[in-house]
PDB file of C-alpha atoms in Angstrom:
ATOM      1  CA  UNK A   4      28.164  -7.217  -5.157  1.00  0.00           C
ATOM      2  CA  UNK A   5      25.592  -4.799  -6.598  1.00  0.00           C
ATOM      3  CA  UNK A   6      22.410  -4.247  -4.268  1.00  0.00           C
ATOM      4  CA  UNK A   7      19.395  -7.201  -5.186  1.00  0.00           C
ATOM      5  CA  UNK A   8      22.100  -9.011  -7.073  1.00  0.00           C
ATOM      6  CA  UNK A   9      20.923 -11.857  -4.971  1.00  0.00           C
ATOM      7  CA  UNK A  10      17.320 -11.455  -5.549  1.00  0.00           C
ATOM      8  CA  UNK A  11      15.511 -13.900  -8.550  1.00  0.00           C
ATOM      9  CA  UNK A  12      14.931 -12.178 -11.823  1.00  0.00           C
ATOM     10  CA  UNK A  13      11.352 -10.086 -11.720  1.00  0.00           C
ATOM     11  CA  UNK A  14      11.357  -9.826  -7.707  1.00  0.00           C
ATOM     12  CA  UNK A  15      11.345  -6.611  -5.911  1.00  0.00           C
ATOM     13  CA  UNK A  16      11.969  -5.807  -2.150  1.00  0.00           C
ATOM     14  CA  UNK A  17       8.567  -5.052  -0.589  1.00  0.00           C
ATOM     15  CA  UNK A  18       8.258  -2.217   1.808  1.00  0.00           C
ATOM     16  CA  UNK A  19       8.893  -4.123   5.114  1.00  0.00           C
ATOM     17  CA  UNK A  20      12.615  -4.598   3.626  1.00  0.00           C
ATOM     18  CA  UNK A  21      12.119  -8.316   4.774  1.00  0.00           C
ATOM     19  CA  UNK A  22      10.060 -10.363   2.326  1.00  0.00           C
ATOM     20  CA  UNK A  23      10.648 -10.340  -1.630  1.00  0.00           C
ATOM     21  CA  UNK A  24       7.345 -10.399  -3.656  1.00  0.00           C
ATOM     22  CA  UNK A  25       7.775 -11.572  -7.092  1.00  0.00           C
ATOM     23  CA  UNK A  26       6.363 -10.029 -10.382  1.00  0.00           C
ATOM     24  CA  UNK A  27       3.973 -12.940 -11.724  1.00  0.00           C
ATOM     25  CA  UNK A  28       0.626 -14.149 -11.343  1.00  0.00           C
ATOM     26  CA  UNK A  29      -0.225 -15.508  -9.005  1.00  0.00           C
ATOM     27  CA  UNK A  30       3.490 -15.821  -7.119  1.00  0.00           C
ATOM     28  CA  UNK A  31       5.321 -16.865  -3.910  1.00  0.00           C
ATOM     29  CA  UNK A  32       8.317 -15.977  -3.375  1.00  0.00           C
ATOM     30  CA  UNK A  33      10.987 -17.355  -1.080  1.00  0.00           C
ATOM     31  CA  UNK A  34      12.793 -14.526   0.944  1.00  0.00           C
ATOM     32  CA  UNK A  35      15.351 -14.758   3.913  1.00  0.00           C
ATOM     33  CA  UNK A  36      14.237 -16.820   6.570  1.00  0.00           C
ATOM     34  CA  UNK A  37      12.077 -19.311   4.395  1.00  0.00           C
ATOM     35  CA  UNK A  38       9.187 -16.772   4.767  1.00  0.00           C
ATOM     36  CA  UNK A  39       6.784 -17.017   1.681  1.00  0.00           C
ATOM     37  CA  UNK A  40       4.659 -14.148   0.623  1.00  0.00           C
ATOM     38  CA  UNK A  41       1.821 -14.078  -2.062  1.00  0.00           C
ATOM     39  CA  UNK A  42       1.771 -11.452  -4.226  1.00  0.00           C
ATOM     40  CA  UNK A  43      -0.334 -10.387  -7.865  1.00  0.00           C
ATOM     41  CA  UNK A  44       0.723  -8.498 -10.849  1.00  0.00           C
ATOM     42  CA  UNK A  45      -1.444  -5.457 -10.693  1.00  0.00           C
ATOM     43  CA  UNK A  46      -4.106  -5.233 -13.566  1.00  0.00           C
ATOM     44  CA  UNK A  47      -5.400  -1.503 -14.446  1.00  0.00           C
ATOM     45  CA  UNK A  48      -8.280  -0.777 -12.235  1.00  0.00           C
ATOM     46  CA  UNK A  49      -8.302  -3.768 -10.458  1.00  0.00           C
ATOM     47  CA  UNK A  50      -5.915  -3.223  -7.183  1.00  0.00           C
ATOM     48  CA  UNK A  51      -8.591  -3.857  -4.802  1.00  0.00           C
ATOM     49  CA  UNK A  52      -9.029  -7.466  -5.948  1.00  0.00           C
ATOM     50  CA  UNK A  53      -4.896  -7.912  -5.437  1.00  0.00           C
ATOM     51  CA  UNK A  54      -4.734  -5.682  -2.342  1.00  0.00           C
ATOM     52  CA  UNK A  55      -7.054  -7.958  -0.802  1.00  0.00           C
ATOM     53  CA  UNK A  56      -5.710 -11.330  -1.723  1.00  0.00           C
ATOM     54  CA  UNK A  57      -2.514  -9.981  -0.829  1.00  0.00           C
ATOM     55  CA  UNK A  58      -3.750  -9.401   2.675  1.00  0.00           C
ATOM     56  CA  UNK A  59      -5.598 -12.788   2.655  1.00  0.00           C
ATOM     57  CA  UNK A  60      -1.992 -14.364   1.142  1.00  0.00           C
ATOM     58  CA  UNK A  61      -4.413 -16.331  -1.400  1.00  0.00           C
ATOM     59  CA  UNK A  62      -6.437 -15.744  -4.389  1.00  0.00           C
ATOM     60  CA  UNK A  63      -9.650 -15.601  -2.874  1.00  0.00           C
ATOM     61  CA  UNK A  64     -11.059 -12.601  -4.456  1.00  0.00           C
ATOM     62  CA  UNK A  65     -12.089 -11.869  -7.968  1.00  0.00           C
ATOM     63  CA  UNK A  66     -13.474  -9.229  -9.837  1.00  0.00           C
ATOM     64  CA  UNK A  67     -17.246 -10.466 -10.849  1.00  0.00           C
ATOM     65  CA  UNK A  68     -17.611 -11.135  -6.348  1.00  0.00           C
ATOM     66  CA  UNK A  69     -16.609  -7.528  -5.595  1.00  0.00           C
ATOM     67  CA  UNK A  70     -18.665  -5.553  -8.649  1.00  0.00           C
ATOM     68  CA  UNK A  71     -21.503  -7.685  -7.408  1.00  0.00           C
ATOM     69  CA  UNK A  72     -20.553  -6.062  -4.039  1.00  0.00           C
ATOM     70  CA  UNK A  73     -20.516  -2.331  -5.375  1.00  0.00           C
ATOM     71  CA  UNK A  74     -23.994  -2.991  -7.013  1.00  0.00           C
ATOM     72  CA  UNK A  75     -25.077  -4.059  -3.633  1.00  0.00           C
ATOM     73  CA  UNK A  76     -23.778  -1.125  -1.744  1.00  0.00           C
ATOM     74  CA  UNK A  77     -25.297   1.399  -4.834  1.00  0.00           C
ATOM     75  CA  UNK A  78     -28.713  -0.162  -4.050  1.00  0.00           C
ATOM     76  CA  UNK A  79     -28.424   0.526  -0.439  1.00  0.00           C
ATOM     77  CA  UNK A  80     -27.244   3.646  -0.662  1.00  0.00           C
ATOM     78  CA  UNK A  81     -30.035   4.375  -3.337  1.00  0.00           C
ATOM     79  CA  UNK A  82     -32.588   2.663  -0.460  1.00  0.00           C
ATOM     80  CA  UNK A  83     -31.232   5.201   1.862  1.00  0.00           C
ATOM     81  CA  UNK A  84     -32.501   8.223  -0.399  1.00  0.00           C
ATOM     82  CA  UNK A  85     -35.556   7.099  -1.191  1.00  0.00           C
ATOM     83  CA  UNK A  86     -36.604   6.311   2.220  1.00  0.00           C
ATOM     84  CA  UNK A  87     -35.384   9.336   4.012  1.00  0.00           C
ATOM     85  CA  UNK A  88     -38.041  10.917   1.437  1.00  0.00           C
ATOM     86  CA  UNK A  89     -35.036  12.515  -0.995  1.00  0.00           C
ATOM     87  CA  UNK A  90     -36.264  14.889  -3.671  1.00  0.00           C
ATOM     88  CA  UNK A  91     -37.053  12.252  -7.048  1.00  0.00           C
ATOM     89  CA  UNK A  92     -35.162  14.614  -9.070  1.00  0.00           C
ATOM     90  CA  UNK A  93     -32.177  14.387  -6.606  1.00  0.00           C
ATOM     91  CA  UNK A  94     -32.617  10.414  -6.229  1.00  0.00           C
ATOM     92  CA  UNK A  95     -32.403  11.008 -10.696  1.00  0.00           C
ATOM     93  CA  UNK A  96     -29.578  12.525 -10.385  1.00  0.00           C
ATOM     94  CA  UNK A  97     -27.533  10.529  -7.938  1.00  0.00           C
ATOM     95  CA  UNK A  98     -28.821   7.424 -10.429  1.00  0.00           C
ATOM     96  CA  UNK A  99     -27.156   9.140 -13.190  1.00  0.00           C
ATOM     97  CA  UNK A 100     -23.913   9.488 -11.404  1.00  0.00           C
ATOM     98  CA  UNK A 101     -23.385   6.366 -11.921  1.00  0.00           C
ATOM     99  CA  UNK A 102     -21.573   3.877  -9.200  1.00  0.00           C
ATOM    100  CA  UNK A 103     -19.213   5.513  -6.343  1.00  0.00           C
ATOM    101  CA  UNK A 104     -18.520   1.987  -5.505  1.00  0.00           C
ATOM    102  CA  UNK A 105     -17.122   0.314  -8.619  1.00  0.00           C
ATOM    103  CA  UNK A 106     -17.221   2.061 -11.990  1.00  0.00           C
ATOM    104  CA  UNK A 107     -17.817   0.204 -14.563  1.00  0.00           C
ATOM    105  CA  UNK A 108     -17.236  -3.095 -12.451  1.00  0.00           C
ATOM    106  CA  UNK A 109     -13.362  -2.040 -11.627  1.00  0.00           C
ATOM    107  CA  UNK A 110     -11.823   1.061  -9.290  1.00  0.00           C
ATOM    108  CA  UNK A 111     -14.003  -0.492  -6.222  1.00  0.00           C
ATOM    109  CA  UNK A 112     -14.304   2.013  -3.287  1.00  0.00           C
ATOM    110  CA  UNK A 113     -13.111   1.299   0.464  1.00  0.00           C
ATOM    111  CA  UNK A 114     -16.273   0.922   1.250  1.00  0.00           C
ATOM    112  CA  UNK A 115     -15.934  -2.479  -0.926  1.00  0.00           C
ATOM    113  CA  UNK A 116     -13.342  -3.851   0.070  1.00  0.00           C
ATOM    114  CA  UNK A 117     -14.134  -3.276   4.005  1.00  0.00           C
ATOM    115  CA  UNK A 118     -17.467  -5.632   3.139  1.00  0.00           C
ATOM    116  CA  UNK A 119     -15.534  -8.110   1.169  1.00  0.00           C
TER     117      UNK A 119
END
């Protein structure tokens, strides 16, 4: 018998080698042993959203909740410069970075994710 021959069409075998995840949104998957595991088709940009609710085995976390929580950590971090008396064209510039937390709303920094 070929290798995965007795896996369901669109399921791959995740990294512990003992738990299928399958490819569909959102999924659980039966694997050997009755164990179920919850797993999310990744979207471009958004793998910290299905990172998460694949360590939370639910859909618990969406995009709009964690680009709120990069705009929260941006005006923190902005709060930081201005009170340890940062040069205003320095503070400008850091502004006109733009976010290190989510850009444009998606690709959401550690620092994200360990708040959510």
């Amino acid at each position: 018998s070929e290798p995965g021959a007795d896996r369901p069409s669109g399921c791959v075998r995740a990294p512990c080698r003992r738990r299928l995840a399958c490819a569909h949104r959102p999924a659980m998957a039966g694997a050997s042993g009755g164990a179920l595991v919850y797993s999310e088709v990744l979207e471009r940009g958004l793998c910290a959203e299905h990172t998460l609710n694949t360590i939370v085995q639910r859909a618990r976390f969406e995009q709009r909740e964690l680009a709120r929580i990069a705009a929260e950590l941006d005006q923190r971090e902005l709060d930081v410069l201005c009170e340890a008396g940062i040069d205003k064209d320095e503070v400008a510039a850091f502004r006109a970075e733009g976010s290190g937390n989510g850009a444009d709303g998606y690709d959401f920094s550690i620092q994200v994710m360990q708040h959510a």
